[in-house]
Short mmCIF file of C-alpha atoms and ligand atoms in Angstrom, two decimals:
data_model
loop_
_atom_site.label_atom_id
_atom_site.label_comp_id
_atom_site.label_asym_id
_atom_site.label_seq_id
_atom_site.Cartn_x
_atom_site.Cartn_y
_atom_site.Cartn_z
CA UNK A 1 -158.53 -56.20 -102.83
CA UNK A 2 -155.86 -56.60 -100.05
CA UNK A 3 -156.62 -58.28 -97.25
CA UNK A 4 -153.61 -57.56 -94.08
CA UNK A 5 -154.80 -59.88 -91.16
CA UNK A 6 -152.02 -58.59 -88.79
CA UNK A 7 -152.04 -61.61 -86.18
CA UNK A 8 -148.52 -62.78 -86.66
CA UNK A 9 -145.46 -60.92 -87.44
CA UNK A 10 -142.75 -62.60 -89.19
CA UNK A 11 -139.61 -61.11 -90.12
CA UNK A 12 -137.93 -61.93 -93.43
CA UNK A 13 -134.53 -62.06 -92.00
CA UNK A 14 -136.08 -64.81 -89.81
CA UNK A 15 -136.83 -66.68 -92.90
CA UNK A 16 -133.22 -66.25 -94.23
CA UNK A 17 -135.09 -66.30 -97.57
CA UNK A 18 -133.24 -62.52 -97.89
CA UNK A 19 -130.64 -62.46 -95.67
CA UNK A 20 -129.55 -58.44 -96.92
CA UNK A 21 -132.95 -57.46 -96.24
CA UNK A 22 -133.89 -56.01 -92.87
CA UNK A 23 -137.47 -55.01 -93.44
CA UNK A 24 -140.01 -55.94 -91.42
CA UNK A 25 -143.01 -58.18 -92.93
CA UNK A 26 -146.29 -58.28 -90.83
CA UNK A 27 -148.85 -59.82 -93.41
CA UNK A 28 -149.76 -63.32 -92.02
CA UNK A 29 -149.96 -66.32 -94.45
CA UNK A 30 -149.84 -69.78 -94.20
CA UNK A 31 -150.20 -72.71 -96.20
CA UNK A 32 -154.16 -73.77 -96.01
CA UNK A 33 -157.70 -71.39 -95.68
CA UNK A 34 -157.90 -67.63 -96.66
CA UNK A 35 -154.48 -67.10 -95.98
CA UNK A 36 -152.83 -70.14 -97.92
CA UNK A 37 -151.06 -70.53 -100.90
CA UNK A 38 -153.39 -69.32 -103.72
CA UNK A 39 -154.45 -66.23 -102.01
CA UNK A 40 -150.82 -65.34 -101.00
CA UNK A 41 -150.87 -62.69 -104.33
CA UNK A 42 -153.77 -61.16 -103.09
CA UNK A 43 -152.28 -60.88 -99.32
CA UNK A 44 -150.00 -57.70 -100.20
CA UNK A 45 -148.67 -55.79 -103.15
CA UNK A 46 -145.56 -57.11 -102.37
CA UNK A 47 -146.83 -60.56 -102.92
CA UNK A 48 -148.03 -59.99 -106.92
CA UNK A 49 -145.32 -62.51 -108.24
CA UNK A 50 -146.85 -65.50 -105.80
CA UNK A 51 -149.96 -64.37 -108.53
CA UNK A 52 -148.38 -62.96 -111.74
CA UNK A 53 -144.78 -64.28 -111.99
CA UNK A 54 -144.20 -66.70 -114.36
CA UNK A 55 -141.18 -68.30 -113.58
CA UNK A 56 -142.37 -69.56 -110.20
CA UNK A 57 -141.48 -72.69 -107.95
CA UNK A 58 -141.74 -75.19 -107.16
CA UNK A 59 -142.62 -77.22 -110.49
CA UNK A 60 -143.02 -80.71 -111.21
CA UNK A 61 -140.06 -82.20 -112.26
CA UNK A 62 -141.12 -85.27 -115.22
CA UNK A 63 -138.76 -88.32 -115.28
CA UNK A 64 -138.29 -87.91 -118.94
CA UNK A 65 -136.91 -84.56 -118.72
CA UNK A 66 -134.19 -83.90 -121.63
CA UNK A 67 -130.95 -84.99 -119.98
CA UNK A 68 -128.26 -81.90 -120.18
CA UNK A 69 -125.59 -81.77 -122.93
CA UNK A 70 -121.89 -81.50 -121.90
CA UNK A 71 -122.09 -77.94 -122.00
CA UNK A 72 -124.84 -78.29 -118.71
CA UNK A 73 -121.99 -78.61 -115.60
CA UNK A 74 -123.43 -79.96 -112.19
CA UNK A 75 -122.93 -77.65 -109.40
CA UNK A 76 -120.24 -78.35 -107.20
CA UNK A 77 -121.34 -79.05 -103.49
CA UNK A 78 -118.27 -77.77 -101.21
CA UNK A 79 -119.82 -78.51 -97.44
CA UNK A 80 -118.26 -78.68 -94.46
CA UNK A 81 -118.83 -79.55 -90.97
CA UNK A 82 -121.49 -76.52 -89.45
CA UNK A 83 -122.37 -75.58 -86.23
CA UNK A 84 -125.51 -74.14 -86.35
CA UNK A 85 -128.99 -72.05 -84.69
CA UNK A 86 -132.09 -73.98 -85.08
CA UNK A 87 -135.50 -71.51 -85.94
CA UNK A 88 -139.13 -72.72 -85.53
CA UNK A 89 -140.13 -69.42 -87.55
CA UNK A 90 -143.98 -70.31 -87.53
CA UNK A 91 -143.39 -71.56 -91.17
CA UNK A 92 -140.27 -74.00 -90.90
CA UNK A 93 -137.49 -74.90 -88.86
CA UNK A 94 -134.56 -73.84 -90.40
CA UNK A 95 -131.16 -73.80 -89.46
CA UNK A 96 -128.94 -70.69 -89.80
CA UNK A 97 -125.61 -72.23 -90.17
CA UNK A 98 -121.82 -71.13 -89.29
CA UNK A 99 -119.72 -70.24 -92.40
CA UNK A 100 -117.59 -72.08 -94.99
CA UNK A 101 -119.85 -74.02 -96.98
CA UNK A 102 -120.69 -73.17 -100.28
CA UNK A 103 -121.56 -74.56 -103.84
CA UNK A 104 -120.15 -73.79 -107.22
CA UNK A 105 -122.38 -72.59 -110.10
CA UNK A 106 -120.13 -71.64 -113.41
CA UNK A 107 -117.49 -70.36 -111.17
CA UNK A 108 -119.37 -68.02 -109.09
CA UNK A 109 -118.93 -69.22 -105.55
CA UNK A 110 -122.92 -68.77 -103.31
CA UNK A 111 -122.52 -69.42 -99.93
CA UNK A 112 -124.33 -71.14 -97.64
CA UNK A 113 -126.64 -69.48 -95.30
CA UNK A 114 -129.32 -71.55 -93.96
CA UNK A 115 -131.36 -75.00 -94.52
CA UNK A 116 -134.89 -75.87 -93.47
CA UNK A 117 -137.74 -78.18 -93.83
CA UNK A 118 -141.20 -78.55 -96.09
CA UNK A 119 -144.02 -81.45 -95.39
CA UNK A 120 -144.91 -83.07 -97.73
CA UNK A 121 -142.12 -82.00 -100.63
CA UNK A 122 -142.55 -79.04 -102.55
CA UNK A 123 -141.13 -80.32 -105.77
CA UNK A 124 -142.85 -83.75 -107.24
CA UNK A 125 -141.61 -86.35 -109.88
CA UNK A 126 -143.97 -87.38 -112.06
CA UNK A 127 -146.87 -85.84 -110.15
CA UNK A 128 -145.61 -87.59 -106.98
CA UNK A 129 -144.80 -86.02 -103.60
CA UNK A 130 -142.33 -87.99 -101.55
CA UNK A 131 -142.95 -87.17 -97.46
CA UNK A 132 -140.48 -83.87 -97.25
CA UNK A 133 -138.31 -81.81 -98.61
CA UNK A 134 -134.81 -80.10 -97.33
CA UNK A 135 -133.49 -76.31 -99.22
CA UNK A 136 -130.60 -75.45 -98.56
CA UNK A 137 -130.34 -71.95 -99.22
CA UNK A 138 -127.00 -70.15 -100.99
CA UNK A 139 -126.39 -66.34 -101.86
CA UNK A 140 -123.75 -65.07 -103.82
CA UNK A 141 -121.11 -62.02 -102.83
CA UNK A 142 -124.62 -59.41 -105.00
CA UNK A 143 -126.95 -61.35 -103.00
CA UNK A 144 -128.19 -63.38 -105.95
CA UNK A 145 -129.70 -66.64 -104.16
CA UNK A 146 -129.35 -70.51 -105.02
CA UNK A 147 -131.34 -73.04 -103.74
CA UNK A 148 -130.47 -76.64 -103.47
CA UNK A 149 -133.38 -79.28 -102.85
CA UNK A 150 -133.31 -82.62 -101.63
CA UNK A 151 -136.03 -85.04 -101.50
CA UNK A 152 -136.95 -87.08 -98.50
CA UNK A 153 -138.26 -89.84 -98.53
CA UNK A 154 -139.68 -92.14 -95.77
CA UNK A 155 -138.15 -95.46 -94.97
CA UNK A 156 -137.52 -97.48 -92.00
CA UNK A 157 -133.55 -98.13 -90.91
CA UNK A 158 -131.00 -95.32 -90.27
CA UNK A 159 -131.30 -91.97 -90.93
CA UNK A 160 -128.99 -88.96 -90.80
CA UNK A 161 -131.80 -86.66 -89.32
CA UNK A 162 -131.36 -88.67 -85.57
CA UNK A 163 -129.20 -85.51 -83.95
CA UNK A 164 -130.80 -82.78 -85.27
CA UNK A 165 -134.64 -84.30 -84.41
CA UNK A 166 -133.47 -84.60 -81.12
CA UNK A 167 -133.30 -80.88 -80.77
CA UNK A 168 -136.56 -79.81 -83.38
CA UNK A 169 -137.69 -76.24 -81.78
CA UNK A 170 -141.48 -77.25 -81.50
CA UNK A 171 -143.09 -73.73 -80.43
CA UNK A 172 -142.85 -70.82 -82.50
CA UNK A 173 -140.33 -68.50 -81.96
CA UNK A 174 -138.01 -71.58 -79.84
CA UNK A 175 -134.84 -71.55 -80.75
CA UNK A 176 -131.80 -74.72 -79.99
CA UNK A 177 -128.09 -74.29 -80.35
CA UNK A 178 -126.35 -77.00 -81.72
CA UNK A 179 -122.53 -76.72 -81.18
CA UNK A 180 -121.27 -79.66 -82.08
CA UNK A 181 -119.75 -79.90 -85.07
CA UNK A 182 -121.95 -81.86 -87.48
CA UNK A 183 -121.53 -82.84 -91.43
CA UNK A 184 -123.95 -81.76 -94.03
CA UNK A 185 -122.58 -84.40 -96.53
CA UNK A 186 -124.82 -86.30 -94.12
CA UNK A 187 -128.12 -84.72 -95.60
CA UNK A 188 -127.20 -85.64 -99.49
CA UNK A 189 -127.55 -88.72 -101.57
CA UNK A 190 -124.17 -90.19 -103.15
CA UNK A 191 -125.43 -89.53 -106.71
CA UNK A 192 -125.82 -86.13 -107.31
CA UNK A 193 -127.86 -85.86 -110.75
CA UNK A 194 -129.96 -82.73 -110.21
CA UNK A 195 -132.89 -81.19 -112.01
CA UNK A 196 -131.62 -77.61 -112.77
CA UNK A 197 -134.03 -74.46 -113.48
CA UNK A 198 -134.83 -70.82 -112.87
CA UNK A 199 -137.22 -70.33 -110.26
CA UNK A 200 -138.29 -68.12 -107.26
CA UNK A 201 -138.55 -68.44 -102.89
CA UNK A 202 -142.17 -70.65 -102.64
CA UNK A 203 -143.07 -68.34 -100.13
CA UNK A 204 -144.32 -64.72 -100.30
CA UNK A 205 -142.90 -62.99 -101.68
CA UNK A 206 -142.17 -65.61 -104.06
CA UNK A 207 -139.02 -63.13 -105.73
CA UNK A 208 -138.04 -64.71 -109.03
CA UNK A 209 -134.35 -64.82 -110.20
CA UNK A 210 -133.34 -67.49 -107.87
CA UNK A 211 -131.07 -70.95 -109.19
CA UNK A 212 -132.85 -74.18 -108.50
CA UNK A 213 -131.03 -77.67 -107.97
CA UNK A 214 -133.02 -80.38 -107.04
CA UNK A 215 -130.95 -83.50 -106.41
CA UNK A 216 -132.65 -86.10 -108.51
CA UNK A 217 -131.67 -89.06 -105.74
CA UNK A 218 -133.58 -88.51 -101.93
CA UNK A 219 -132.41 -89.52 -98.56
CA UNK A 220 -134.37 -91.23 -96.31
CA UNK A 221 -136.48 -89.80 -93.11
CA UNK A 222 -138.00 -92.48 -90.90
CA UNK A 223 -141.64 -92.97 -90.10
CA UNK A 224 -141.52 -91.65 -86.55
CA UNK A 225 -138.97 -88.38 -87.57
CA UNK A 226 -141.94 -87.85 -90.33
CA UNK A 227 -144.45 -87.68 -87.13
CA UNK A 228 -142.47 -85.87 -85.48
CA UNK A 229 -142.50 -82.67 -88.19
CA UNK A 230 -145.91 -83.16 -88.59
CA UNK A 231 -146.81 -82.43 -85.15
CA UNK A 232 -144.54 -79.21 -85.32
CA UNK A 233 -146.16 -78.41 -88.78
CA UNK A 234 -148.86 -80.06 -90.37
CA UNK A 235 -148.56 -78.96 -93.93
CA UNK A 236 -145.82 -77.09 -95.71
CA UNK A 237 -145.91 -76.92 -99.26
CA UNK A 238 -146.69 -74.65 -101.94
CA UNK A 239 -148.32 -76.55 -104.99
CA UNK A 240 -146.53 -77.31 -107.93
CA UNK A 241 -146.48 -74.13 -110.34
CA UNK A 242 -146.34 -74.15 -114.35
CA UNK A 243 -143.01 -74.69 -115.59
CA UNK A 244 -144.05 -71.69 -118.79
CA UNK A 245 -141.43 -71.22 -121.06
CA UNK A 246 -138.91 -72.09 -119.14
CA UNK A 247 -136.40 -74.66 -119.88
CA UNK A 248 -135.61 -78.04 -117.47
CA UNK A 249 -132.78 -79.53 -117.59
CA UNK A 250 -131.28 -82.89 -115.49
CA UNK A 251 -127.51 -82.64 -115.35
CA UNK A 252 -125.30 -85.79 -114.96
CA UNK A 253 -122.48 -85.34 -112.46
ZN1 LIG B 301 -138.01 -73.88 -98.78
#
């Protein structure tokens, strides 16, 4: 059975998720109730992988995962200071960002199209969620997409999120401009040992094919930038999803 509850209309280039796509998407879904996360297959036909795929994301990623042989390269990160348009798209705030920054996978350049934000994370270690979770998300020149994750985790003292919280788009649909120059480096740990796997988008339509790197080190979030998300969205996250046959690797840099 398909259930359409047409109260929201979303576009997917307002996601970013497919940036070549121009298609408009009008079935509503959300993260809790008849419309969250394990219903999403049943939602629309274009949703059957969220049910049927079975190289979804996000997974859990176990601290005694097999560490990579020197064949297994880490990605190089190539960021640079972004201007950028934040979204509150009803799911997220995400940031569509200027170009030049791009990461590295086997010599195929993706570049960098947009970041945005998940409460609590989507990806767990050991079973465990830390408070959110930044993707930034990467095509290539055929479209292909990469996603890098970073874990955030909450702790009092600095944090590099002070600028951008300032300007968090709380309503639906509210867009800010930031124009300012500002440095993603900012938004990484030093260490860059990342879980690597083939996944999909955690949202519907939940397309497989995608790269995943999740940065094994977080960053820190305060307490109050924390409440402050939560207020704008109170949950986020798709649950974890088997990892199947598929193979995990954590890469050294
Ligand atoms: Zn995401």
């Amino acid at each position: 059975m398909s259930v359409i509850v047409g109260v929201a209309t979303l576009t997917v280039v307002a996601t970013g998720f497919s940036p070549h796509t121009a298609e408009r998407e009008t079935v509503h879904w959300s993260y809790q109730g008849s419309t969250g996360p394990e219903h999403w297959a049943g939602l629309s036909e274009d949703f059957a992988a969220c049910g049927a795929g079975r190289e979804q994301s996000p997974i859990d990623l176990p601290e005694d995962t097999a560490v990579g042989t020197s064949s297994d390269e880490a990605i190089t990160i190539d960021y640079h200071p972004v201007t950028a348009k934040l979204v509150n798209n009803g799911h997220t705030v995400q940031a569509n960002v200027s170009p030049g920054s791009r990461i590295i996978i086997d010599g195929t350049p993706y570049e960098l199209q947009q970041f945005h934000f998940h409460l609590p994370s989507e990806h767990t270690e050991d079973g465990e969620h830390t408070a959110m979770e930044m993707h930034f998300v990467h095509a290539d020149e055929a479209g292909d997409l990469a996603v890098v994750g970073v874990l955030m985790e909450k702790e009092r003292g600095d944090s590099a999120f002070t600028d951008l919280w300032d300007r968090l788009p709380t309503e639906e649909g509210d867009e800010a401009q930031i124009n300012e120059p500002f440095d993603l480096a900012e938004f990484l740990p030093n260490d860059r040992d990342q879980y690597q796997y083939d996944g999909s988008l955690t949202t519907p339509p939940c397309t497989e094919g995608l790269k995943w790197i999740v940065l094994d080190d977080p960053v820190s979030v305060t307490p109050s930038q924390v409440a402050a998300y939560r207020e704008v969205f109170h949950r986020s996250n798709r649950p974890t999803q088997p990892l199947n046959d598929r193979v995990l690797t954590l890469v050294e840099d």
